[in-house]
PDB file of C-alpha atoms in Angstrom:
ATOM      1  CA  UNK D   1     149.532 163.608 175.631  1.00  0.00           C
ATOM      2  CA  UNK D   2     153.024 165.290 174.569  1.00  0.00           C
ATOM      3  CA  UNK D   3     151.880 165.224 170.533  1.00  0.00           C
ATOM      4  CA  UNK D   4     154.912 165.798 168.879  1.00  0.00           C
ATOM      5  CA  UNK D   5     158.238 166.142 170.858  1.00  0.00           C
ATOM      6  CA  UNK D   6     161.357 167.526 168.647  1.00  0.00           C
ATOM      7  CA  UNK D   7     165.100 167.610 170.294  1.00  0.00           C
ATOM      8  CA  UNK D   8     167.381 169.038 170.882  1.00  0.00           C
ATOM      9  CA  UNK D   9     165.436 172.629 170.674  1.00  0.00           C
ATOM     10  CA  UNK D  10     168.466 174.920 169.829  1.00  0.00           C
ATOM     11  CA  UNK D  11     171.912 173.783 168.563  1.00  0.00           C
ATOM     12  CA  UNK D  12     174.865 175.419 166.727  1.00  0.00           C
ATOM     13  CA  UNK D  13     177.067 173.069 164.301  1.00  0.00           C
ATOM     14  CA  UNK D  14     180.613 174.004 163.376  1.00  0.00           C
ATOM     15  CA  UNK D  15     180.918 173.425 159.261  1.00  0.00           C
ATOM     16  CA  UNK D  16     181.786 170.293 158.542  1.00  0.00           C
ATOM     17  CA  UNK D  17     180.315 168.119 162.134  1.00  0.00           C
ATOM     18  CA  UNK D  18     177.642 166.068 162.085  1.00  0.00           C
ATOM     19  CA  UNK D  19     174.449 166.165 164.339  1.00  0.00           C
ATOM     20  CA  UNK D  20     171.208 163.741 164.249  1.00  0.00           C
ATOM     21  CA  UNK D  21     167.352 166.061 165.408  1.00  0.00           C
ATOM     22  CA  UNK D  22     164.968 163.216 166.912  1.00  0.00           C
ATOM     23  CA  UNK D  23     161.177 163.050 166.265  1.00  0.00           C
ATOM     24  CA  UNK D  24     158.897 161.670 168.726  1.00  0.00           C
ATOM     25  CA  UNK D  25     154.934 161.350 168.423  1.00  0.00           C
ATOM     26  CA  UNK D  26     152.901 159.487 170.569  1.00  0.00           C
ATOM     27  CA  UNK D  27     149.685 159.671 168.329  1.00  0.00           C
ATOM     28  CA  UNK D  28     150.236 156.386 166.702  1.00  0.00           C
ATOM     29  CA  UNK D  29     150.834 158.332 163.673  1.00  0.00           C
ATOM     30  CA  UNK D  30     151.473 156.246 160.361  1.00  0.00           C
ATOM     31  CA  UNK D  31     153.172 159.610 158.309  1.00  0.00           C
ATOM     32  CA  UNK D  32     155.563 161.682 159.177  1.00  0.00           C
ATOM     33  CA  UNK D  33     157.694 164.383 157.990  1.00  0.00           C
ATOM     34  CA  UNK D  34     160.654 166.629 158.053  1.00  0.00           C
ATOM     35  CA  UNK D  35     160.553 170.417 157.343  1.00  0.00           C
ATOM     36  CA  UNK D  36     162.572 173.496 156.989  1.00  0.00           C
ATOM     37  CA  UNK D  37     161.266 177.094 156.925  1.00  0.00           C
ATOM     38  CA  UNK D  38     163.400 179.849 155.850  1.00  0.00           C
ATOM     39  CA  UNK D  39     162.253 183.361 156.178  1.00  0.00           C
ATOM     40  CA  UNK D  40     160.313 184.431 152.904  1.00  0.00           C
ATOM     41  CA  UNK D  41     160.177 180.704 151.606  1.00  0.00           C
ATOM     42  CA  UNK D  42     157.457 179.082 153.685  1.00  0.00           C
ATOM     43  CA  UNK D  43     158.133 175.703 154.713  1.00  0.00           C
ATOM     44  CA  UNK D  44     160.260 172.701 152.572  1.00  0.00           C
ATOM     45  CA  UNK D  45     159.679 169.471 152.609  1.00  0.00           C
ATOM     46  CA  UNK D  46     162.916 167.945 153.273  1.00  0.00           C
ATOM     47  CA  UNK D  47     161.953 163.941 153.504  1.00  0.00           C
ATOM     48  CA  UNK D  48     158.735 162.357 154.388  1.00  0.00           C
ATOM     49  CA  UNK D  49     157.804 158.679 155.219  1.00  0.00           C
ATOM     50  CA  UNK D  50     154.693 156.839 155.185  1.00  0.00           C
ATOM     51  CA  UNK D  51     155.483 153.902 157.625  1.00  0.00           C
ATOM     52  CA  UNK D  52     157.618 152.597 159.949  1.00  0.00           C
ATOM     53  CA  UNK D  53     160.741 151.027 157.942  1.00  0.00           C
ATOM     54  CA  UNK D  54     160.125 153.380 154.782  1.00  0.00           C
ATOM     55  CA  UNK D  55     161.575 156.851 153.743  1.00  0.00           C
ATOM     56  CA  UNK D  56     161.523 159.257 151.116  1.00  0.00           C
ATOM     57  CA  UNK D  57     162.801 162.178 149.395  1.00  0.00           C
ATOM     58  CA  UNK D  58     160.943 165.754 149.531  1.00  0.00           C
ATOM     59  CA  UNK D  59     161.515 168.832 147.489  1.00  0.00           C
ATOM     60  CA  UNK D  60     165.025 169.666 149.316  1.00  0.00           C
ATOM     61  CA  UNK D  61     166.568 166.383 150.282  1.00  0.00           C
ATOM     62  CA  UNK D  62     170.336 166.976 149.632  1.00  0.00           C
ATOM     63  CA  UNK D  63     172.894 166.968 152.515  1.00  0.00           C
ATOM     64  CA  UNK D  64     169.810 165.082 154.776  1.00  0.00           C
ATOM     65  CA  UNK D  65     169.194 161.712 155.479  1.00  0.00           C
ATOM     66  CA  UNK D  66     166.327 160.070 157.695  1.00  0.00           C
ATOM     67  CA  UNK D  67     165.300 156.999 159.599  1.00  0.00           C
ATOM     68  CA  UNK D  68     162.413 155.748 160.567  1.00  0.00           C
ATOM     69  CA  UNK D  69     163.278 152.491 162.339  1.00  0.00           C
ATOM     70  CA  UNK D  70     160.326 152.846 164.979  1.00  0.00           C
ATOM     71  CA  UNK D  71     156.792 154.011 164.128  1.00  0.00           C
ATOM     72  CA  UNK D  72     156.589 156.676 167.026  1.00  0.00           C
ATOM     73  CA  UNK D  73     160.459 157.597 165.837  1.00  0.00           C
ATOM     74  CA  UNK D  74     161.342 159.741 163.188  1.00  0.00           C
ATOM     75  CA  UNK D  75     165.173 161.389 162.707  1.00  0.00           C
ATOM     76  CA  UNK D  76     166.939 163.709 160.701  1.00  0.00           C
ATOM     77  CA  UNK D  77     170.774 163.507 160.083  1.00  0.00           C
ATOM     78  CA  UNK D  78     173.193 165.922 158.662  1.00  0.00           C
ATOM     79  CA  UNK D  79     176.291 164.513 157.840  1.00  0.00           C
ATOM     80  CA  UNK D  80     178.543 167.163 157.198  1.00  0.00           C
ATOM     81  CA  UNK D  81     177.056 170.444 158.015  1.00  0.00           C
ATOM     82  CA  UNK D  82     176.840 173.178 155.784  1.00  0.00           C
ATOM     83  CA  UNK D  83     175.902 177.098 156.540  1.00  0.00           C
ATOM     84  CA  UNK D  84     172.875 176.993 154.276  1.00  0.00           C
ATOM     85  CA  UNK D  85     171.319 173.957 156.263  1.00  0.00           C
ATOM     86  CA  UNK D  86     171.169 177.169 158.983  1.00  0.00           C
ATOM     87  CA  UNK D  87     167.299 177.049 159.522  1.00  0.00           C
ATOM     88  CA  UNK D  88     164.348 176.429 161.819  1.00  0.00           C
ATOM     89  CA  UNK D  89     163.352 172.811 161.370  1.00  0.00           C
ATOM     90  CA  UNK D  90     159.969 170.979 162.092  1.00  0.00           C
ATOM     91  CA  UNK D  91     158.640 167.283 162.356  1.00  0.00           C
ATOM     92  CA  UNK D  92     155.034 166.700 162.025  1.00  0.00           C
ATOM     93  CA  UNK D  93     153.326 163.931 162.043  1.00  0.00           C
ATOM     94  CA  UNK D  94     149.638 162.594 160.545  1.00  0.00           C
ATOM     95  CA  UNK D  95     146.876 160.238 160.721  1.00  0.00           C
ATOM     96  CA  UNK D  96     146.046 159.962 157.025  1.00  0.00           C
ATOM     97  CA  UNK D  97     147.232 161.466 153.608  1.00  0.00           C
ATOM     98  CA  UNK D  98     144.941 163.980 153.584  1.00  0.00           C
ATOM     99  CA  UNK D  99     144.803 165.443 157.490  1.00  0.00           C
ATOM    100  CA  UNK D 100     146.057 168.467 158.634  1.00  0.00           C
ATOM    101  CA  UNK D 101     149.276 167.611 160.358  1.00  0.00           C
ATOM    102  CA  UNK D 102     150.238 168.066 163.759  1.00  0.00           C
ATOM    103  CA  UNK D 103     154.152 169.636 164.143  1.00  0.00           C
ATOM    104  CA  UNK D 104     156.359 169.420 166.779  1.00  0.00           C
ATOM    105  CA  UNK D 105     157.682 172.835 168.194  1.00  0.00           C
ATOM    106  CA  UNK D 106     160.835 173.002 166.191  1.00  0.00           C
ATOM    107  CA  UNK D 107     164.392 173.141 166.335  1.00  0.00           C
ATOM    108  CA  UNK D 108     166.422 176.213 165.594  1.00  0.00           C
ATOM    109  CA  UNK D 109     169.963 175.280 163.842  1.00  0.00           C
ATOM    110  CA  UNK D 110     172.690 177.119 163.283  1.00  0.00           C
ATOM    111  CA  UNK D 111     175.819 176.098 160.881  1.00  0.00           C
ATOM    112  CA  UNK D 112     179.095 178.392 161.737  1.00  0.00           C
TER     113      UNK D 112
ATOM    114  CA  UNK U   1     152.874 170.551 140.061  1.00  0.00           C
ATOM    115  CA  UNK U   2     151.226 171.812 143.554  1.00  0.00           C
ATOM    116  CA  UNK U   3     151.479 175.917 144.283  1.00  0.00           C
ATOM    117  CA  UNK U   4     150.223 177.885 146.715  1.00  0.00           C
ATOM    118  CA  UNK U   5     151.245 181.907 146.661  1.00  0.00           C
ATOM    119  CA  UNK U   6     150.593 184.230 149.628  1.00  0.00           C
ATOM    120  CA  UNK U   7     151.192 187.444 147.845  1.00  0.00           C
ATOM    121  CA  UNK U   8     150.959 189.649 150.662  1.00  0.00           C
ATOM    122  CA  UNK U   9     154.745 189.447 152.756  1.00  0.00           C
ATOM    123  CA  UNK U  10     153.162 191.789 155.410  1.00  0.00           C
ATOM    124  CA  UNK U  11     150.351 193.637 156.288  1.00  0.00           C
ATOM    125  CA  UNK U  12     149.879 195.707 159.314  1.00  0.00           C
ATOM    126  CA  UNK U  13     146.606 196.820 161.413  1.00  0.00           C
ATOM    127  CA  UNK U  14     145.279 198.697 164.277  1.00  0.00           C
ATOM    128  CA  UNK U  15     143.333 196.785 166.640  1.00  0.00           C
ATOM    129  CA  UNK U  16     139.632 196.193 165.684  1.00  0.00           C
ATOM    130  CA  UNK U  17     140.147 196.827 161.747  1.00  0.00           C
ATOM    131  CA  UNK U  18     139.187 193.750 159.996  1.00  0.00           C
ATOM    132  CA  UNK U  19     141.973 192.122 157.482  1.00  0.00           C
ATOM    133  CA  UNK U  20     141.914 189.813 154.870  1.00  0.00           C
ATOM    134  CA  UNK U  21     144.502 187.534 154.069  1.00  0.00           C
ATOM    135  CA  UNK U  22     144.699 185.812 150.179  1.00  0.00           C
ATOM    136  CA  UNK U  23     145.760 182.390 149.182  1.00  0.00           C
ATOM    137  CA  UNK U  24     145.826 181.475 145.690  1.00  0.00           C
ATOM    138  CA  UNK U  25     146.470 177.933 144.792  1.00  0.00           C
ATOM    139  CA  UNK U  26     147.632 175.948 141.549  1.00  0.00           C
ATOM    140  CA  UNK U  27     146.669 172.008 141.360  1.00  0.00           C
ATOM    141  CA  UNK U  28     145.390 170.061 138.522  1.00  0.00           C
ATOM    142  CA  UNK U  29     144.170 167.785 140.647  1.00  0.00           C
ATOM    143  CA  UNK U  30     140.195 167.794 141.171  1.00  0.00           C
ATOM    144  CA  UNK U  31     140.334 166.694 144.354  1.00  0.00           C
ATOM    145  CA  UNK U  32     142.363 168.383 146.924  1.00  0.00           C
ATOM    146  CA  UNK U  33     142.717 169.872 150.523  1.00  0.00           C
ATOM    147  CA  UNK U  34     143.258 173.848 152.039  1.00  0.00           C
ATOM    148  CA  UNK U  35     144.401 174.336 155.074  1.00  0.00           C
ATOM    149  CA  UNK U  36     145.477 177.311 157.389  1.00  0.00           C
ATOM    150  CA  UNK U  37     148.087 177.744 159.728  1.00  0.00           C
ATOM    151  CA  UNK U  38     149.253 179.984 162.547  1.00  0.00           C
ATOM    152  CA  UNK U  39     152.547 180.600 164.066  1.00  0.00           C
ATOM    153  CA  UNK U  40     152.314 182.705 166.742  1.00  0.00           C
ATOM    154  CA  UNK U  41     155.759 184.610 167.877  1.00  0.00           C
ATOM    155  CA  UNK U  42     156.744 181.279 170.174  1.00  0.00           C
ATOM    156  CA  UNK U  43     157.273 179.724 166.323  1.00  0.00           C
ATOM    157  CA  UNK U  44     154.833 176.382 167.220  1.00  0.00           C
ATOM    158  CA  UNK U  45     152.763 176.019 164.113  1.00  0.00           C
ATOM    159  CA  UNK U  46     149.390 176.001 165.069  1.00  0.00           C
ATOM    160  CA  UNK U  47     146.155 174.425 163.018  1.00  0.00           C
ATOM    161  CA  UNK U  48     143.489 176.605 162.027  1.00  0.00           C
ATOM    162  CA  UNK U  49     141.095 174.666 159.442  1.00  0.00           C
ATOM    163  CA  UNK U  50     140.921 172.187 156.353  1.00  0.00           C
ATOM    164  CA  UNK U  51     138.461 172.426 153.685  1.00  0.00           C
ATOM    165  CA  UNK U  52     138.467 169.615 150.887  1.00  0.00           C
ATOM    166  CA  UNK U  53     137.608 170.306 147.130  1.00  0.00           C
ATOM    167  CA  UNK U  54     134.560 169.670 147.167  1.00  0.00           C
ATOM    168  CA  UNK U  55     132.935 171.943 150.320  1.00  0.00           C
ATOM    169  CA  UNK U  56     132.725 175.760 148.978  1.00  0.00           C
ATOM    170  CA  UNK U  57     130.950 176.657 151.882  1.00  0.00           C
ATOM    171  CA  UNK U  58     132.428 179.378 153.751  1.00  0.00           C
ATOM    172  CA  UNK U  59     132.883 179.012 156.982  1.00  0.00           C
ATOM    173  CA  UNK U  60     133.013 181.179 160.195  1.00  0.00           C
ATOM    174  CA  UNK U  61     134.563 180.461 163.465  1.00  0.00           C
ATOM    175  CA  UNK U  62     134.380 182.970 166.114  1.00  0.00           C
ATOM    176  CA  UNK U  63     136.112 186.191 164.600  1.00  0.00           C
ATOM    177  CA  UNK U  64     138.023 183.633 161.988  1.00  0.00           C
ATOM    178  CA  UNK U  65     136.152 182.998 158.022  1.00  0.00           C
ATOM    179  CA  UNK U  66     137.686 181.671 155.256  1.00  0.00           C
ATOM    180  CA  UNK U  67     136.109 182.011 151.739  1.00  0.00           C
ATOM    181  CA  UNK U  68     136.985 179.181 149.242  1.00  0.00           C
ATOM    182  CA  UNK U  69     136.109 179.923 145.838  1.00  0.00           C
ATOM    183  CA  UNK U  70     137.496 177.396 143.092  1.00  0.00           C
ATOM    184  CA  UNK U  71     136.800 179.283 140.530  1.00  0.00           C
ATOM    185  CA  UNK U  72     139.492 182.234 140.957  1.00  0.00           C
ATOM    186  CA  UNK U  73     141.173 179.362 143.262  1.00  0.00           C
ATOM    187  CA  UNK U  74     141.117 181.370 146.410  1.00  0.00           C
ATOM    188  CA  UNK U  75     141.131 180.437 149.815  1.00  0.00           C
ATOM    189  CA  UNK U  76     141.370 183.473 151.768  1.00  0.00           C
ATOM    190  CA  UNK U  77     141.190 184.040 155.516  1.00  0.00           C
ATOM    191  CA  UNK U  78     139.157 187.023 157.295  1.00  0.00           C
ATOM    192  CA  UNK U  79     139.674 188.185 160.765  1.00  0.00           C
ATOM    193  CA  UNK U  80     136.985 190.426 162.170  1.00  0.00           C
ATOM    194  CA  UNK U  81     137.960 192.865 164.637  1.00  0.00           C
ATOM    195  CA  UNK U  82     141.314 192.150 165.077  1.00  0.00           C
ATOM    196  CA  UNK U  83     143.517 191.512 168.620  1.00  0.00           C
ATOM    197  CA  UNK U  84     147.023 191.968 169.450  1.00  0.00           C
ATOM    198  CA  UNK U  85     147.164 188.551 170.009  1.00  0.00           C
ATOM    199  CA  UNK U  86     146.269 187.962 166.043  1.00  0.00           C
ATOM    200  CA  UNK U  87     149.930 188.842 165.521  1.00  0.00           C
ATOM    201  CA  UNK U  88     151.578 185.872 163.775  1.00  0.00           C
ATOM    202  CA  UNK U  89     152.910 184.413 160.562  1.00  0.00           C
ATOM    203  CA  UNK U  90     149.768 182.716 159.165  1.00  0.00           C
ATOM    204  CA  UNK U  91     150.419 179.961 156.383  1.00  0.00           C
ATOM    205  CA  UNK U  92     148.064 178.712 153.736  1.00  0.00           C
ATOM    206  CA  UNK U  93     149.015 175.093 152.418  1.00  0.00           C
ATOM    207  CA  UNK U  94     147.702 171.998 150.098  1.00  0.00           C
ATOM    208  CA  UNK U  95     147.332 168.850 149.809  1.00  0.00           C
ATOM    209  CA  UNK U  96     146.513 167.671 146.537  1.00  0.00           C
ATOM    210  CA  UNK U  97     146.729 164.023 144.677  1.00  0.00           C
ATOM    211  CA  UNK U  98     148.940 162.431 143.008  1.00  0.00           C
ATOM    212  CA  UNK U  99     152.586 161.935 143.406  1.00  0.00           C
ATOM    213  CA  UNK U 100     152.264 164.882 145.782  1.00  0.00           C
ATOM    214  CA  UNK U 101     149.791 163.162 147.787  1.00  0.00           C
ATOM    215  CA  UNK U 102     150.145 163.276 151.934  1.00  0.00           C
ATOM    216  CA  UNK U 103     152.715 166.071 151.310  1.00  0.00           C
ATOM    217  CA  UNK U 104     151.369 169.430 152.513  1.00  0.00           C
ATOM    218  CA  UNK U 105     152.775 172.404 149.874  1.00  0.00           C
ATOM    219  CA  UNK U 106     153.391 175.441 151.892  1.00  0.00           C
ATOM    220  CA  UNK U 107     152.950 179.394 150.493  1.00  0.00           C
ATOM    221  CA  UNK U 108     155.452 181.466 151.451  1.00  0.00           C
ATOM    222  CA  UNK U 109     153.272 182.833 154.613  1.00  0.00           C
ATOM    223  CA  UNK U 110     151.998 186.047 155.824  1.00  0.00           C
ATOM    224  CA  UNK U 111     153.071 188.038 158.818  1.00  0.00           C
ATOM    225  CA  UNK U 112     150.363 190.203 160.346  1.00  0.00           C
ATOM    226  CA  UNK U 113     151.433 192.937 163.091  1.00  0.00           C
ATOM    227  CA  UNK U 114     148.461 194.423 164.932  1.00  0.00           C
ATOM    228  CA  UNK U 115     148.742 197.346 166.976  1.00  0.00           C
ATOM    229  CA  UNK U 116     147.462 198.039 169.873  1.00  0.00           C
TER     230      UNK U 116
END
């Protein structure tokens, strides 16, 4: 049972390109989310959804967008890369609104 | 609006001292949910324990307790006789109702060095 699966696990963007971080959780999972931790700021919610087909915006949403066109599927876009989207992000995934979640090992991001 | 503050940034032991670390929490939501996390060096975040609004019990796992006390809303987490292997960034985080329900509100964490 893999849990949560995040890829790629390291990448470094260029200002200005565009990349796409996939989500995968085999839990059956109806929520998932997107996360960024930053050192001294805990960990943001970036965009959340509560279904397959649905989506929707967290605390820090700007410069991100998301899909979730399959249930187990969950991805994160950056359209245009900026130097302060340079962070360590995490999916996580959860049974109900009110269980602990279960997060995928992360991805570390770096914008140049 | 949900808060939690983790007002220690560090804190730094010897092995076998016990250390506490705080969590204070802001919701005006009466029912709600605590929960701890670990991230070890490796960075996976790792899940320690929920408690919902309702259970004040403290509770004790192994060398782990965590006293929840709504009335000074604290949620703090003990570790008895500390390891090397405690070493981490430890997170306390809510879930509370609302608009804000589902969506777990993260403090700002705590990294613990122990020494050997």
């Amino acid at each position: 049972n893999a849990g949560v699966t995040q890829t790629p696990k390291f990448r470094v963007l260029k200002t200005g390109q565009s990349m796409t971080l996939l989500c995968a959780q085999d839990m059956n999972h109806e929520y998932m989310y997107w996360y960024r931790q930053d050192p001294g700021m805990g960990l943001r919610l970036i965009h959340y959804s509560v279904g397959e087909g649905t989506t929707a915006k967290g605390e820090v949403p700007d410069g991100y967008n998301v899909s979730r066109l399959k249930k187990q599927n969950f991805l994160l876009g950056l359209e245009s890369a900026a130097p302060s989207q340079t962070s360590v992000y995490f999916c996580a995934s959860s049974r109900g609104q009110t269980n602990g979640y279960t997060f995928g090992s992360g991805t570390r991001l770096t914008v140049v | 609006a949900q808060k939690v503050t983790q007002a220690q940034t560090e804190i730094s032991v010897v092995e076998k001292e016990d250390v506490t670390l705080d969590c204070v929490y802001e919701t005006r939501d009466t029912t709600y949910y605590l929960f701890w996390y670990k991230q070890p060096p490796s960075g996976e975040l790792v899940f320690l324990i929920r408690r919902n609004s309702f259970d004040e019990q403290n509770e004790i796992s192994g060398r782990y307790s965590w006293n929840f006390q709504k009335s000074t809303s604290s949620f703090n987490f003990t570790i008895t006789a500390s390891q090397v292997v405690d070493s981490a960034v430890y997170f306390c985080a809510l879930i509370a109702g609302g608009t804000s329900y589902g969506k777990l509100t993260f403090g700002q964490g705590t990294i613990l060095t122990v020494h050997p």
